[in-house]
Coordinates of C-alpha atoms and ligand atoms in Angstrom, one line a residue:
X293 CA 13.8 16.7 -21.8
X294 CA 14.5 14.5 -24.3
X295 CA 14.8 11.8 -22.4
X296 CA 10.9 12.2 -20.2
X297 CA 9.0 10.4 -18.6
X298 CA 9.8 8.9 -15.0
X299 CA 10.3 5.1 -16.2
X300 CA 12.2 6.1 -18.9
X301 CA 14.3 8.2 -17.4
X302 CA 15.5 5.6 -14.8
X303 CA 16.1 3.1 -17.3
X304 CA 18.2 5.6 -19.3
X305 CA 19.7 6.7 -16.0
X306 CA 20.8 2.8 -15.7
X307 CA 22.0 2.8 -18.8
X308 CA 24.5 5.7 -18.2
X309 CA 26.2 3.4 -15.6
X310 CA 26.5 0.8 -17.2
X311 CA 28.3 2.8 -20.2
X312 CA 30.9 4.3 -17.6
X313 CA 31.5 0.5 -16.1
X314 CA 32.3 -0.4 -19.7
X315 CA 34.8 2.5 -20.9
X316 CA 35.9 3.5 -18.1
X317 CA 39.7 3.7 -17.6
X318 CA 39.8 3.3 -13.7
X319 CA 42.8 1.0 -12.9
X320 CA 41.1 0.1 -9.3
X321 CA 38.1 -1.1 -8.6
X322 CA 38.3 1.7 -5.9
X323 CA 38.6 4.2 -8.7
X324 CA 35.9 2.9 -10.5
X325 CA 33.8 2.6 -7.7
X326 CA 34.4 7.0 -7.0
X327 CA 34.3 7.7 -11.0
X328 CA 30.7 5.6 -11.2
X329 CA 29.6 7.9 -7.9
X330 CA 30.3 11.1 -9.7
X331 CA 28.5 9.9 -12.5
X332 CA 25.6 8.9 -10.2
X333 CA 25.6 12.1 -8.7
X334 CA 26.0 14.0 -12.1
X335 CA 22.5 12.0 -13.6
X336 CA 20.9 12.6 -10.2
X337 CA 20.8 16.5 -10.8
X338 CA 19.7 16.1 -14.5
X339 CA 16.0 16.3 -13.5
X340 CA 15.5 16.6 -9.6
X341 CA 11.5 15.4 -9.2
X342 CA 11.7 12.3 -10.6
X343 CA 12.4 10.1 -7.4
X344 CA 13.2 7.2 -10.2
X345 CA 16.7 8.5 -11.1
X346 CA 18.2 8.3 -7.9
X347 CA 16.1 5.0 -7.0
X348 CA 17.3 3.5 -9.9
X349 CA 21.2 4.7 -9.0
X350 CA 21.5 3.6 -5.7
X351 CA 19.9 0.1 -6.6
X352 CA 22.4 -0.3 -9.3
X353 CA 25.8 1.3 -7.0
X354 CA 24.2 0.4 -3.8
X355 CA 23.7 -3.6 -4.5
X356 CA 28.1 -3.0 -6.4
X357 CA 29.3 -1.7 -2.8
X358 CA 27.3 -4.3 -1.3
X359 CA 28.6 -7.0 -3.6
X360 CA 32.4 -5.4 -3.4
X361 CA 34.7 -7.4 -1.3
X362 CA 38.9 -6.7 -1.1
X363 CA 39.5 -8.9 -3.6
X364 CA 37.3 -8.6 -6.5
X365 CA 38.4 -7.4 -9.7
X366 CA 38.0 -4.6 -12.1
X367 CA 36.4 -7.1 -14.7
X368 CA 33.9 -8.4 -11.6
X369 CA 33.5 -5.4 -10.6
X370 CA 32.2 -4.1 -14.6
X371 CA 30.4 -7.2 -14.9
X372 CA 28.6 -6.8 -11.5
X373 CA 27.0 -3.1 -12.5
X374 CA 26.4 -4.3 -16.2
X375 CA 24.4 -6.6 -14.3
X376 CA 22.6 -4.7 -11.5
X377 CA 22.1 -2.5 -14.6
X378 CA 20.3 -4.7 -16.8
X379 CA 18.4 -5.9 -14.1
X380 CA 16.9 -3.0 -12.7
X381 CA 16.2 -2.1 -16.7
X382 CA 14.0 -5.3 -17.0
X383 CA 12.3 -4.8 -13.4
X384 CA 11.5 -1.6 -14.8
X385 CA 10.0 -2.8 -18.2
X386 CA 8.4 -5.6 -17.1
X387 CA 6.4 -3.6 -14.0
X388 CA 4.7 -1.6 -16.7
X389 CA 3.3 -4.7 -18.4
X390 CA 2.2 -6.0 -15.2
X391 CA 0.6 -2.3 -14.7
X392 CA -1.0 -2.3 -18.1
X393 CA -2.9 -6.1 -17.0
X394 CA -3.5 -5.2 -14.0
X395 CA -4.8 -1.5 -14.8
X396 CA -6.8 -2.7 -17.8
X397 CA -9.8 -4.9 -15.7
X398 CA -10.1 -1.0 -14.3
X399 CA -11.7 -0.6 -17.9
X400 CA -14.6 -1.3 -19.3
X401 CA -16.3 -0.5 -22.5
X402 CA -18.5 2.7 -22.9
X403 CA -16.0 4.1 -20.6
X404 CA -14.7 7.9 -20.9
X405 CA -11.1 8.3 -19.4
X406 CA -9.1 11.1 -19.0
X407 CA -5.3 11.0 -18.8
X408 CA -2.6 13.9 -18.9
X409 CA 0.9 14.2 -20.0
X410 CA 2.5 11.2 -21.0
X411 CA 2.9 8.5 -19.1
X412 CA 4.5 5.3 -20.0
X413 CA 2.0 3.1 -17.4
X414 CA -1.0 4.9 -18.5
X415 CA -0.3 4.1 -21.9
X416 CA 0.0 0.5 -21.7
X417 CA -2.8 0.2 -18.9
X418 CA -5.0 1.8 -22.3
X419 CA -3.1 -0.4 -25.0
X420 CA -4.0 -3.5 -23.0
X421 CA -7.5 -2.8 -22.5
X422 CA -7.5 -1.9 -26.7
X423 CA -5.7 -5.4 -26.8
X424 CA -8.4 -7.0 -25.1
X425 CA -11.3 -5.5 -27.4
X426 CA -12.8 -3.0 -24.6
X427 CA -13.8 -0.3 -26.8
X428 CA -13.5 3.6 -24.5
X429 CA -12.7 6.9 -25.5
X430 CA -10.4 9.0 -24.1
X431 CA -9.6 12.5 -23.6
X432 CA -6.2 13.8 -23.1
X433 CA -5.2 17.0 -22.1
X434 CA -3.1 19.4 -24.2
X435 CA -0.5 19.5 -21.0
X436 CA 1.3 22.8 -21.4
X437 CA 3.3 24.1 -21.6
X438 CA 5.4 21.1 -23.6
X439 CA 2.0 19.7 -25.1
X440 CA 3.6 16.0 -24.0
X441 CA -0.4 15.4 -24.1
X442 CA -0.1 15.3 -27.7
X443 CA 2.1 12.4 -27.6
X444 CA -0.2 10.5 -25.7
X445 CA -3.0 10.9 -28.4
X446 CA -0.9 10.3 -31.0
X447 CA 0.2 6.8 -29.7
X448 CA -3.2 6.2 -28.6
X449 CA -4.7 7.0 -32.0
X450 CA -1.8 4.9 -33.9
X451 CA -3.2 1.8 -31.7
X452 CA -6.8 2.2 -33.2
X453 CA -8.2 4.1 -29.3
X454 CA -10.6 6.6 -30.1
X455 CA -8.8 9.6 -28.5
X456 CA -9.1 13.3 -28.3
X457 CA -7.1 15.9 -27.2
X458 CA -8.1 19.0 -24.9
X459 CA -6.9 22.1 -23.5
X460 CA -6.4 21.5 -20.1
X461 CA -8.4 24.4 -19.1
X462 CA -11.6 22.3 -20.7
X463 CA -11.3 19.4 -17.8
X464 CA -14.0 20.5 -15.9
X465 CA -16.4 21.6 -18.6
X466 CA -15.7 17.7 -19.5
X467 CA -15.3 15.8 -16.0
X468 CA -19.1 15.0 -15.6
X469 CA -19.0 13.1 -18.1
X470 CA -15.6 11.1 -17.2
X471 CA -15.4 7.6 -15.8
X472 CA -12.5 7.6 -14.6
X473 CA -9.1 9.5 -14.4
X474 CA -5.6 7.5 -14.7
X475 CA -2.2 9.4 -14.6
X476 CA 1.2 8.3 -13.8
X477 CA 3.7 9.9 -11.4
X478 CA 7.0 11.1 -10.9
X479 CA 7.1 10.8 -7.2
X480 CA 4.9 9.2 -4.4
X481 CA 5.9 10.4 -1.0
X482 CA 5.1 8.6 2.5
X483 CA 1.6 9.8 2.7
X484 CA 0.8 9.0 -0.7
X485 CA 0.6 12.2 -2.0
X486 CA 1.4 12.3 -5.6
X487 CA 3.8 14.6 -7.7
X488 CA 3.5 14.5 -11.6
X489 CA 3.0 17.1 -13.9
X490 CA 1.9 20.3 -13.4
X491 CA -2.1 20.4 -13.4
X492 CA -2.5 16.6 -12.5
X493 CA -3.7 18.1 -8.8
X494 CA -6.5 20.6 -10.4
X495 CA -7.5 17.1 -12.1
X496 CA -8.1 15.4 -9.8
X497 CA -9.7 18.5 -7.1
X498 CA -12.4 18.6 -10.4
X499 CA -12.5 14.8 -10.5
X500 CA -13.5 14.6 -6.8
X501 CA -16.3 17.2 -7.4
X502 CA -18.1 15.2 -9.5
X503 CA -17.1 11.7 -7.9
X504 CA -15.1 10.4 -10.3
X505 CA -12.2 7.7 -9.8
X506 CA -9.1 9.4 -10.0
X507 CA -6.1 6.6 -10.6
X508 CA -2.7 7.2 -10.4
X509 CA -0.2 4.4 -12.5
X510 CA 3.3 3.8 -11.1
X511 CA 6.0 1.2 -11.0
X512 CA 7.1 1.1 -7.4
X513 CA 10.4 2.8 -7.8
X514 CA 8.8 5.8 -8.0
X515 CA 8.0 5.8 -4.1
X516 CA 10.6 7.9 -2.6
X517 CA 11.7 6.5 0.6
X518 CA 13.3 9.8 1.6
X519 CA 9.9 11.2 2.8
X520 CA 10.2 8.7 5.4
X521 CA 12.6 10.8 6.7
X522 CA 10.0 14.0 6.2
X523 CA 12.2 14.8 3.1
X524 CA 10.2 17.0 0.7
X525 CA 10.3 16.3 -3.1
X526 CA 11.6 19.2 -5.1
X527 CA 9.5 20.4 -7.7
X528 CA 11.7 21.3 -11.0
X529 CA 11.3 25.4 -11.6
X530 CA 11.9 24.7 -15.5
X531 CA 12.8 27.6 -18.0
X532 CA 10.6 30.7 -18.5
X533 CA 11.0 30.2 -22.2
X534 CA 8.7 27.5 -22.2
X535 CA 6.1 29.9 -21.5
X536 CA 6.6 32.7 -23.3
X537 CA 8.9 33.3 -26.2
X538 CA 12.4 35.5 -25.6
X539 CA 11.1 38.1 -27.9
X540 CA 7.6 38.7 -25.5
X541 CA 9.8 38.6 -22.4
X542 CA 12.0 41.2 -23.9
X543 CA 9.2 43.4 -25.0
X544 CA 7.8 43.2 -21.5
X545 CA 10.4 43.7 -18.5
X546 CA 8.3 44.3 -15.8
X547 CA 6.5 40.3 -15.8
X548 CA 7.8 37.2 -14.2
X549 CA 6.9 34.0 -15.4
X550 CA 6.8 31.2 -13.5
X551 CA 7.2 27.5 -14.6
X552 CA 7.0 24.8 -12.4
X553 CA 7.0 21.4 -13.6
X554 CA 5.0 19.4 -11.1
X555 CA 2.4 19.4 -8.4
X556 CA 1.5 17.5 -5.9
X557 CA -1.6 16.0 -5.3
X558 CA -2.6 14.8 -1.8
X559 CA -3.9 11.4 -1.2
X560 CA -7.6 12.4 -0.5
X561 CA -8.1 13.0 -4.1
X562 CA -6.3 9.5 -5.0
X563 CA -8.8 6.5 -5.2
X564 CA -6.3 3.8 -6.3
X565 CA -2.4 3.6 -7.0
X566 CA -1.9 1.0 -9.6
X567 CA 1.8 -0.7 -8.8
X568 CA 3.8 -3.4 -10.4
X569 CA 2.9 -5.4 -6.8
X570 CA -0.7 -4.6 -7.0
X571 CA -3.0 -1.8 -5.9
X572 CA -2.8 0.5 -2.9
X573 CA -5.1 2.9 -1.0
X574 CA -2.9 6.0 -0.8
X575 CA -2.9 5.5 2.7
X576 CA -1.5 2.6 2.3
X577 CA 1.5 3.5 0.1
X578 CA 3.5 4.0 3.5
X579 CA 3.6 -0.3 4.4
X580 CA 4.8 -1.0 0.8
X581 CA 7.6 2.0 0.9
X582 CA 8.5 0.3 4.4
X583 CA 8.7 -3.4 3.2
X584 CA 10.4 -2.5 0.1
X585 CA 13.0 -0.3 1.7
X586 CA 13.7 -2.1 4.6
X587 CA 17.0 -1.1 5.4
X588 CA 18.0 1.3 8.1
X589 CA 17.5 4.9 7.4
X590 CA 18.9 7.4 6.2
X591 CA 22.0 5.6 5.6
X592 CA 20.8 3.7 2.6
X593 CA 20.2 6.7 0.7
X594 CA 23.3 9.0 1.4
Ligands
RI2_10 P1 6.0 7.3 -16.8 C1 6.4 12.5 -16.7 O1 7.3 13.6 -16.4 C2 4.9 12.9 -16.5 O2 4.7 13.7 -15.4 C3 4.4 11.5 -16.3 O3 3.1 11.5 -15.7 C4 5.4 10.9 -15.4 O4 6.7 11.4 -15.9 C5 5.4 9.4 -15.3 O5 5.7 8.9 -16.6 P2 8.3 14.3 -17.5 O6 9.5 13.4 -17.5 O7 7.2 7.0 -16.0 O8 7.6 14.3 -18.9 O9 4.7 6.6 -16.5 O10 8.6 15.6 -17.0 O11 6.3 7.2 -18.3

């Protein structure tokens, strides 16, 4: 967790290969090839939701055993995922600028949005409207139990956007008088269902009561072509003690506490996913997955 967010988790995730290609002490390009999967596979378990870390792994090792012939070398072979790496980290960066302009005509002045967690594509979608001189409020939730909400309102607020924070228990009181709703996503699956964090689906089941847009903001590497397959994505059961404190578990055997980290929302509640390649009906999230994962199946994603 202290790496978070969906985006930034992928780049980070690119990152890591790129460090073993550099000190790694492989003598083969074989070798290096098996140590960089193990180190693929390690990162892939580190959070299990966010359909970016493994997209962002088998576009860096999957384009290196693609580009791997019998006789390149080790130094190719480095140079090749320092490469793949740093390009998949600049796709990634520059789809949330082109999320933030194209996200930002979706806001007009006078306008009340909601946003929870912390999302690196919301963000910007709502710095580029600032940049632009739209003047909005907005509210963010608290988003327990990590409170990531607060980091939203305080980058918000540091950019001059006239933002306040809210438990998340107080979205309905205040959804009447939203415009619209914009949150980001960990995972998309074929139907265009959403998973983000926990509470994003009660959002946007209150949002649709009272007719309100409900956007979600995501660069496209956060489809997960594995639901083609009728995969499921795995929501992340994260530790008790963000709940409750040790001390209140130990004084009180006999409760459980659960802590999932994400829900899923289905795509009846979405109005408009906001990509890097433009924006999509849910229900048509399933022809971009297609044409940007063209290969055959499932062999592309062993
Ligand atoms: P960006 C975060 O998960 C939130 O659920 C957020 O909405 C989503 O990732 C997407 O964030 P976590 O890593 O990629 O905080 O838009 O558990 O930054």
């Amino acid at each position: 967790m202290e790496i978070r967010g969906a985006g930034r988790i992928a780049r980070a995730a690119a990152e890591a290969l790129k460090e073993t290609a550099t000190s790694s002490r492989a003598k083969t390009p074989a070798q290096l090839m098996i140590e960089l999967t193990r180190s693929g596979q390690k990162l892939k378990e580190a959070r299990p939701t966010a359909v970016s870390l493994p997209n962002s792994i088998n576009f860096i090792l999957g384009g290196a055993s693609k580009g791997l012939t019998r006789s390149t070398k080790m130094g190719a072979l480095r140079k090749m995922v320092i490469r793949l790496s740093d390009d998949f980290i600049s796709r990634s960066t520059n789809a949330v600028s082109i999320i933030g302009e194209i996200g930002a005509k979706r806001i007009v002045s006078g306008d009340l949005v909601l946003t929870h967690c912390n999302s690196e594509a919301v963000t910007q979608i709502l710095l580029d409207a600032k940049s632009q001189n739209k003047e909005f409020q907005v509210l963010v939730t608290e988003t327990r139990p990590r409170y990531q909400g607060r980091l939203t309102a305080a980058i918000l607020a540091r950019n001059g956007v006239d933002v306040s924070i809210i438990p998340d228990s107080a979205c309905r009181l205040y959804m009447h008088e939203v415009d619209r709703v914009i949150v980001g996503a960990d995972a998309i699956a074929s139907n265009g269902a959403v998973v983000n964090k926990i509470g994003t689906s009660m959002i946007a089941v209150v949002a649709h009561e009272t007719r309100t847009r409900f956007f979600v903001a995501a660069e496209t590497y956060k489809l997960s072509p594995r639901t083609l397959l009728g995969d499921l994505v795995e929501i992340e059961e994260r530790s008790p003690l963000e709940v409750v404190s040790e001390k209140w578990m130990a004084e009180n055997p006999g409760v459980k506490v659960k802590n999932p980290s994400f829900d899923i929302t289905p795509p009846e509640y979405i109005d408009l996913i906001i990509t890097e390649q433009g924006v999509f009906p849910p229900q048509g999230i399933v022809f971009l997955m297609k044409e940007l994962y063209p290969e055959p199946l499932p062999l592309t994603f062993e």
